[in-house]
Coordinates of C-alpha atoms and ligand atoms in Angstrom, one line a residue:
X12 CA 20.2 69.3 55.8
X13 CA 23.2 68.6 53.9
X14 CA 24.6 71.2 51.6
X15 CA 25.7 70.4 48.2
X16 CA 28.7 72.9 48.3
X17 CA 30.2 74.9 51.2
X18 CA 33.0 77.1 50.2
X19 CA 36.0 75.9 51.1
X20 CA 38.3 78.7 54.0
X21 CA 41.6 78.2 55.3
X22 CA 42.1 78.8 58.8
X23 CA 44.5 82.1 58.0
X24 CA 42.1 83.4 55.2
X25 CA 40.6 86.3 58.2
X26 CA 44.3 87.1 59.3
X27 CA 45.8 87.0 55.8
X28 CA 43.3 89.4 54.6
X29 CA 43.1 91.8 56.7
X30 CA 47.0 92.5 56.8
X31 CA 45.9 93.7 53.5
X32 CA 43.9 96.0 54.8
X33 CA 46.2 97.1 58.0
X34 CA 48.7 97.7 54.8
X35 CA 46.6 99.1 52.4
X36 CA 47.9 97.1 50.1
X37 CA 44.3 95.6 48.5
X38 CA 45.4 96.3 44.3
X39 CA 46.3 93.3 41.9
X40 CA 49.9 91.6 42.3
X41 CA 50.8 92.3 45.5
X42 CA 52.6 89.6 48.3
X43 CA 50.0 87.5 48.4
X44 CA 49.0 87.1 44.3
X45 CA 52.8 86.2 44.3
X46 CA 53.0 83.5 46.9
X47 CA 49.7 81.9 45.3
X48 CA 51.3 82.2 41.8
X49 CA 55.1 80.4 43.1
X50 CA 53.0 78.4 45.1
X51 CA 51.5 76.9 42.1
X52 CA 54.4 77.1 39.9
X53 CA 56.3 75.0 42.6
X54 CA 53.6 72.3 42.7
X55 CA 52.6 71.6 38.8
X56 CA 56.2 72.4 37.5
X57 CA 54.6 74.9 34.9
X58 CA 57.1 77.8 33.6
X59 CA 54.6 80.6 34.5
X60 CA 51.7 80.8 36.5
X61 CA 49.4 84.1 36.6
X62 CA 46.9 84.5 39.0
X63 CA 43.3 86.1 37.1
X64 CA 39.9 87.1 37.6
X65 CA 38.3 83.9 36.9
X66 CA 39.0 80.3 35.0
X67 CA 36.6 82.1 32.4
X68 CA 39.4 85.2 31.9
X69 CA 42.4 83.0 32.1
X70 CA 40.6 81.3 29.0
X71 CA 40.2 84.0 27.0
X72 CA 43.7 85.0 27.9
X73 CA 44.6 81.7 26.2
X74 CA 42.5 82.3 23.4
X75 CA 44.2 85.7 22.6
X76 CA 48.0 83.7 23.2
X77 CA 46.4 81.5 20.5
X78 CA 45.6 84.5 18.1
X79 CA 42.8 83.1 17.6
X80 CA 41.1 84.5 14.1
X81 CA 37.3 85.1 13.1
X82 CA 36.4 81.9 11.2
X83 CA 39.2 79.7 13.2
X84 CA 37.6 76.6 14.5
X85 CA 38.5 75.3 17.9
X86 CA 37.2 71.2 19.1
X87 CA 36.0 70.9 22.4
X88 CA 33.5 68.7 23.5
X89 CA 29.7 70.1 24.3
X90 CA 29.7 68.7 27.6
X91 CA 31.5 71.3 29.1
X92 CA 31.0 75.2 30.5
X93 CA 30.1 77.8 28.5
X94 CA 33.0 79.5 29.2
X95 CA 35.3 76.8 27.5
X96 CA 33.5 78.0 24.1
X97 CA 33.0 81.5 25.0
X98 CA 36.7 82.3 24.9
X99 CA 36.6 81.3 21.5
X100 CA 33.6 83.4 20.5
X101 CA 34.5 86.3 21.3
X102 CA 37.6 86.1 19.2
X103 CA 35.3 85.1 16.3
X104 CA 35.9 81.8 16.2
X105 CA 33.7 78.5 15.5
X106 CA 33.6 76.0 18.6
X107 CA 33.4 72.2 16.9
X108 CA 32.0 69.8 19.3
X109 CA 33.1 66.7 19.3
X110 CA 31.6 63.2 21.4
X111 CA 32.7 62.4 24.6
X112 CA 33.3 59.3 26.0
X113 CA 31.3 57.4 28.3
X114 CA 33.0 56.2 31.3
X115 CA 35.0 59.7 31.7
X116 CA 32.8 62.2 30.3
X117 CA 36.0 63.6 28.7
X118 CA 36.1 64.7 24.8
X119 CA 36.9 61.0 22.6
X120 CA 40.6 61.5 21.5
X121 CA 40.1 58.9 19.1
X122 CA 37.3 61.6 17.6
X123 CA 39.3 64.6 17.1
X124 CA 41.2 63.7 14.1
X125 CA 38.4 63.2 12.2
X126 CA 36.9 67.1 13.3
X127 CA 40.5 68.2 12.2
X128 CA 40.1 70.7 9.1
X129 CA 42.0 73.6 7.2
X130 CA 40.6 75.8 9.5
X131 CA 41.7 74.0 13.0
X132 CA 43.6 75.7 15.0
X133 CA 43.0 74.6 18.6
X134 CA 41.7 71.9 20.6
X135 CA 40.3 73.0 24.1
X136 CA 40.3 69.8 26.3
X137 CA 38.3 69.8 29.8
X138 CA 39.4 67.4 32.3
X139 CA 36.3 66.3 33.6
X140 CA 35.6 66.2 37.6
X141 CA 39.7 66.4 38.2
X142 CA 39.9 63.2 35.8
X143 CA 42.5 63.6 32.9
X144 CA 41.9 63.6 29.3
X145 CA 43.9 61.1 27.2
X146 CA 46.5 63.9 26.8
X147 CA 49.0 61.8 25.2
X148 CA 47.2 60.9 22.5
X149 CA 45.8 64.6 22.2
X150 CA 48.9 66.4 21.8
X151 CA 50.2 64.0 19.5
X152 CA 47.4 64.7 17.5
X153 CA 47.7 68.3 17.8
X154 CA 52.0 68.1 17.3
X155 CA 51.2 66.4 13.8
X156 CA 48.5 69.4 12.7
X157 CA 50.3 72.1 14.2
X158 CA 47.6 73.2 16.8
X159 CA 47.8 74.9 19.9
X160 CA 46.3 72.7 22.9
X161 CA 44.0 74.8 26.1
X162 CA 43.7 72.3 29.1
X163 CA 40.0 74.3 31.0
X164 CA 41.8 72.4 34.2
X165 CA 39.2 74.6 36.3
X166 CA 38.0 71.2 38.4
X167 CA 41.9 70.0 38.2
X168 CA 44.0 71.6 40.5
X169 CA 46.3 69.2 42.2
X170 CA 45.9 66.4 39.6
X171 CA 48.0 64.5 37.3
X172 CA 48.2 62.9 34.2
X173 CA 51.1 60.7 34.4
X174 CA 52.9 62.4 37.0
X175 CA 52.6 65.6 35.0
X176 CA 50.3 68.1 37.0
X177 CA 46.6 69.3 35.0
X178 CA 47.3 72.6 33.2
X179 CA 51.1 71.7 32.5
X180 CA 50.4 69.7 29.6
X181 CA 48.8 71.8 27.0
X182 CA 50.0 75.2 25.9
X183 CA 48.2 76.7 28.5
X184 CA 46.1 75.7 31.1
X185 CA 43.6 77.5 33.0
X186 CA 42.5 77.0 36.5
X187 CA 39.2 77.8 38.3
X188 CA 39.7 79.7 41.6
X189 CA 35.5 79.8 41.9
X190 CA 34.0 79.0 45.4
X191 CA 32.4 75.8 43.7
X192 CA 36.0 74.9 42.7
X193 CA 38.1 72.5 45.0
X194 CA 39.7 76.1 46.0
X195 CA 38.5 79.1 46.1
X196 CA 38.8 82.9 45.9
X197 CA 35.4 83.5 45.7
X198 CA 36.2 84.2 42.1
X199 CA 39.7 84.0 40.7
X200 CA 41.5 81.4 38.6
X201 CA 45.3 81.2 37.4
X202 CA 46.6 80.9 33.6
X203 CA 49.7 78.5 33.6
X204 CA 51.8 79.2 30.6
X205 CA 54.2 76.2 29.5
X206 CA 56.4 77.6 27.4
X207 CA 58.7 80.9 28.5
X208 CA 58.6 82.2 25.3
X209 CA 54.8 83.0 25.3
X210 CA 55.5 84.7 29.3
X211 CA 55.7 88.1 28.3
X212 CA 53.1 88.1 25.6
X213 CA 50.7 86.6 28.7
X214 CA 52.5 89.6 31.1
X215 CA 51.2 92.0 28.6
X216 CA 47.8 91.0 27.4
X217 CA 47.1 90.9 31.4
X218 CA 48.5 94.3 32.3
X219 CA 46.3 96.3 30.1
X220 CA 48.1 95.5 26.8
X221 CA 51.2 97.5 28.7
X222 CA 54.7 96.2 29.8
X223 CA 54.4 97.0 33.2
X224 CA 55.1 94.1 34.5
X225 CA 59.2 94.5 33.0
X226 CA 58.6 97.8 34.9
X227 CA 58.3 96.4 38.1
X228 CA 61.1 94.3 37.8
X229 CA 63.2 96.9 36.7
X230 CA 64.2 95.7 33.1
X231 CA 63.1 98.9 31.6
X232 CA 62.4 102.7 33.0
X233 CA 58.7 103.4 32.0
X234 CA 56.1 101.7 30.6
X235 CA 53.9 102.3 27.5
X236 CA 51.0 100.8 25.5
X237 CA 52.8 97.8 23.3
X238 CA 50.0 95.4 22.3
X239 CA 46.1 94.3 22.9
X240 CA 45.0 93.9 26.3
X241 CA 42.6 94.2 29.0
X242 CA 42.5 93.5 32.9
X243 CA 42.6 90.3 34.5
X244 CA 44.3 91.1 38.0
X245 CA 42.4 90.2 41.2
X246 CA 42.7 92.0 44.1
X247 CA 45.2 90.6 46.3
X248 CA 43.0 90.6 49.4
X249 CA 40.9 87.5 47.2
X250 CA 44.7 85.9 46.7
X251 CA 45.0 86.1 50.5
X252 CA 42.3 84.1 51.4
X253 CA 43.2 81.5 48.4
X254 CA 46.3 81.1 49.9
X255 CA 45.5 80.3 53.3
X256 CA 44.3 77.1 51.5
X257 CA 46.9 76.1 49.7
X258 CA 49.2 76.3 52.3
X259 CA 46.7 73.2 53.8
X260 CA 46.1 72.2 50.0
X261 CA 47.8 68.5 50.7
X262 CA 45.5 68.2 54.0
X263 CA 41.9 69.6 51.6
X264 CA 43.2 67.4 49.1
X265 CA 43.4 64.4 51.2
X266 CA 40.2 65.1 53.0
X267 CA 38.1 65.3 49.6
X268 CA 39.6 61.9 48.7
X269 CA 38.4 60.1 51.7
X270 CA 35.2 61.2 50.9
X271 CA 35.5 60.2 47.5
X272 CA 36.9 56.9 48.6
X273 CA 33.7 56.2 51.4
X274 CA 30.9 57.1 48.8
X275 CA 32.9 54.7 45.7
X276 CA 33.1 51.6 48.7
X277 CA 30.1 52.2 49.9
X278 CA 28.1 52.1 46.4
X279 CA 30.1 49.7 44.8
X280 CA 27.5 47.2 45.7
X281 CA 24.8 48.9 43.8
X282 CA 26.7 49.3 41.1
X283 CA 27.7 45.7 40.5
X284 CA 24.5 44.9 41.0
X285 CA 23.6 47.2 37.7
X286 CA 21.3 49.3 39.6
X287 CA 23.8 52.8 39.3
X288 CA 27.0 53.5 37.7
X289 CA 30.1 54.7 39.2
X290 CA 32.8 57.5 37.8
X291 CA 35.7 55.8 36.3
X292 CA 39.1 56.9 36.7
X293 CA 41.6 55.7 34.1
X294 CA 45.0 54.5 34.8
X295 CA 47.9 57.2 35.0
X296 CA 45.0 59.3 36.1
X297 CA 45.7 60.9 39.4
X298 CA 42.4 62.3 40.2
X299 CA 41.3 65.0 43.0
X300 CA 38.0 64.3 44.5
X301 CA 36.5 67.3 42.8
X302 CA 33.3 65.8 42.6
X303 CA 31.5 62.3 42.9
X304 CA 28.6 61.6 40.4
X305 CA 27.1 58.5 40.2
X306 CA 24.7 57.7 36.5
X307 CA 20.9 57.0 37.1
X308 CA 19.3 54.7 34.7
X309 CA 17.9 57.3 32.7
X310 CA 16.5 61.1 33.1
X311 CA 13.3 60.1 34.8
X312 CA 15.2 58.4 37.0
X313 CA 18.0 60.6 37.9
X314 CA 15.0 63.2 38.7
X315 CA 13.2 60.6 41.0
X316 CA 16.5 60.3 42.6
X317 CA 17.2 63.8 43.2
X318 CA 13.7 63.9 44.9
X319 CA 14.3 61.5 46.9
X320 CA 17.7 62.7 48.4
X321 CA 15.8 65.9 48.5
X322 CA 13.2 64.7 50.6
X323 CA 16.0 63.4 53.3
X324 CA 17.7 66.7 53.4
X325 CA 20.5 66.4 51.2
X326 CA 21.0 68.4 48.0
X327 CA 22.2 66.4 44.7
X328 CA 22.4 68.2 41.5
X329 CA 22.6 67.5 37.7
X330 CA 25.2 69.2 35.6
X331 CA 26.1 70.7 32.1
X332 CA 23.2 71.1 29.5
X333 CA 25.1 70.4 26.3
X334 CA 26.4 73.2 24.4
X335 CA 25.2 71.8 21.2
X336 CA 21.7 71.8 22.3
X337 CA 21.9 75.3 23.7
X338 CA 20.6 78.2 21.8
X339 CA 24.2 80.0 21.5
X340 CA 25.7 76.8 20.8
X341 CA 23.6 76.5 17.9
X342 CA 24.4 80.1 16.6
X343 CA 27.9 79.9 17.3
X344 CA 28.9 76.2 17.0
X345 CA 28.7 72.8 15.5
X346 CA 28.9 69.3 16.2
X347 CA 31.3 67.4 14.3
X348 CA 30.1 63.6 13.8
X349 CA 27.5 61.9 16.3
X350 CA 26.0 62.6 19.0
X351 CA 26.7 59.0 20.7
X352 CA 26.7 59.4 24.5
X353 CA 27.1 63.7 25.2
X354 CA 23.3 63.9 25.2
X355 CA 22.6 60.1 26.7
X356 CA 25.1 60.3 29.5
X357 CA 24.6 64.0 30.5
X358 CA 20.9 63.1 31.2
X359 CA 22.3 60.2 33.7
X360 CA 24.8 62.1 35.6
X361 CA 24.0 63.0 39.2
X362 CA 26.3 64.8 41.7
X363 CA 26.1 64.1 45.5
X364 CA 27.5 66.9 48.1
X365 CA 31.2 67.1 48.3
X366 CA 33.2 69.7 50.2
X367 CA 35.9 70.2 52.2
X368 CA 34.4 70.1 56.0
X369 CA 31.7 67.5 54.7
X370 CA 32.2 64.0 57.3
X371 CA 32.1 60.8 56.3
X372 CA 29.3 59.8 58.7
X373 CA 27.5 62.2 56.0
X374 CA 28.8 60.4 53.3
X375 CA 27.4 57.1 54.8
X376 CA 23.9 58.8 55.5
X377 CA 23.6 59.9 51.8
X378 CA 24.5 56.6 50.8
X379 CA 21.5 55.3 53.0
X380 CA 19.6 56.9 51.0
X381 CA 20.7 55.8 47.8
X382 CA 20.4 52.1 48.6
X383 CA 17.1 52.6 49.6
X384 CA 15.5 54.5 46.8
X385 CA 13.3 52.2 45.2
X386 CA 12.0 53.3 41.3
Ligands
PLP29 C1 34.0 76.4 36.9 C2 34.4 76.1 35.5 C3 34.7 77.2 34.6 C4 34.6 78.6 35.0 O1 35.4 79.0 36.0 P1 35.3 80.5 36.5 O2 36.5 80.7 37.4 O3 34.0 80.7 37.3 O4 35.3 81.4 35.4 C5 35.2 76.9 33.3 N1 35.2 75.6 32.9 C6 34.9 74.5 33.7 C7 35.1 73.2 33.2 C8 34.5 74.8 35.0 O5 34.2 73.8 35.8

């Protein structure tokens, strides 16, 4: 049987973790949430990086940096995770869907203008399977009307849009620390802040609406109640094991691109001959193997397809059901313009296992099986 997903554990992660039992040290920013969170400021060039609870939290974070308002409307596209609009919802606000494009699945920068209204005041971008949205065009967009730009980089950590690192770009970006994510701390995710001015809002809102952070660096004697807030610190026994895989991140990251590199070379074949479709990865797009889809004809066929693999052992899955089409997006949301491709091309879309650990004899097997599979 091959697995979908397999967590992804660093070598360390056993050792690391339990010298935070031996030192009883198990509470939110301790030595190791501080060598994940330097770790990552070193690597993307971002101002501040905070380690959180989740990609979901470090979202809402962003949404509260924002100040977003009830009645505010955010774009995103629908072809996204609920959590990308959730942030927004609970601060009130109206999530405004917008197309996305075909060979990326990434929200249609050359849509957003038009969504643009009085009441805009974000766009939440979501770089799709480690693959950059068109940022440049995005926060020029966004420079002219004044709005604050949230990169959900959950599936790009280690990517780049022209040289600059996912989650650098934007005001803030957010990162997914899940154990379906290219690394994981069972859950966790980081909130990478671009500009230093907005660090010790972040410090706060994170700490419990307090300033405890300036405590613990000494810049004032107590610490006191200053602003909103709530709790987004993971323990750092869940930043230990993280970082016994970014200390190997370059070697995982390398690994998942062979992969990605064996199943594109060994479909490419199929795909010229029209019979799938293969992921597209723009130029000045430095993607991470996060994932390798491949498009089906249609639904019945994607499902025929999934059976198939299924029946030879290996576990292929669909992804997102359109927000717009959901029940809450419907309550909460709306779709600006048409619905070209969002629906179409989510009904295609087919993900094949990819994990770190995954060979690429496996890779060839599954492939196999995909040349095979006759409609
Ligand atoms: C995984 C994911 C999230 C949620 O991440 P959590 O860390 O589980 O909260 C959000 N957005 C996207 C695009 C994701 O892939």
């Amino acid at each position: 049987m091959i697995n979908f997903n397999v967590p992804p554990c660093g070598e360390k992660a056993g050792e690391y973790m339990q010298e935070c039992v031996r030192n009883q040290k198990i509470c939110g920013d301790g030595a190791y949430t501080k060598k994940c969170s330097e770790w990552i400021e070193q690597r993307t060039g971002t101002a501040k990086c905070l380690l959180t609870t989740s990609c979901t939290h470090a979202t809402e974070l962003a949404a509260l940096l924002a100040d977003i308002q009830p009645g505010d409307e955010v774009i995103m596209p629908s072809y996204t995770f609920v959590s990308t609009a959730n942030a927004f919802v609970l601060r009130g606000a109206v999530p405004v869907f917008v197309d996305i494009r075909p060979d990326t699945m990434n929200i249609d920068e050359k849509l957003i203008e038009d969504a643009v209204t009085e009441k805009t005041r974000a766009i939440a971008v979501v770089h799709y399977a480690g693959v950059s949205c068109e940022m440049d065009t995005i926060m020029e967009i966004a420079g002219r009307h004044g709005l604050t730009v949230i990169e959900d980089a959950a599936q790009g950590v280690m990517a780049s849009y022209k040289g600059k690192a996912l989650g650098t770009i934007g005001d803030f970006g957010c990162f997914s620390f899940h154990e379906t994510k290219n690394y994981s701390m069972g859950e966790g995710g980081a909130l990478l802040i671009r500009d230093e001015s907005r660090v010790e809002d972040a410090e706060i809102l994170r700490e419990k609406g307090t300033n405890r952070s300036k405590y613990y660096r000494g810049q004032i004697d107590k610490y006191t109640w200053v602003n909103l807030g709530s709790s987004y610190l993971p323990s750092d026994m869940n930043a230990a094991y993280l970082y016994a895989q970014l200390e190997i991140a370059d070697e995982i990251n390398n690994a998942r691109l062979a992969l990605w590199n064996r199943y594109y070379e060994n479909l490419l074949p199929l795909a010229e001959a029209g019979r799938i479709e293969l992921p597209v990865v723009p130029e000045g797009c430095v993607h991470n193997a996060h994932m390798f889809y491949i498009k089906a004809k249609d639904i019945e066929e994607r499902t025929a397809r999934i059976k198939a693999l299924k029946e030879n052992g290996i576990l292929s899955v669909f992804h997102y059901i359109p927000l717009h089409t959901a029940a809450a997006g419907q309550k909460f949301g709306r779709f600006h313009g048409e619905d070209k491709y969002t629906t179409r091309e989510s009904e295609r879309l087919m993900r094949l296992p990819m994990y770190y650990g995954l060979t690429l004899e496996q890779v060839d097997s599954i492939c196999d099986v995909i040349k095979r599979f006759q409609e």
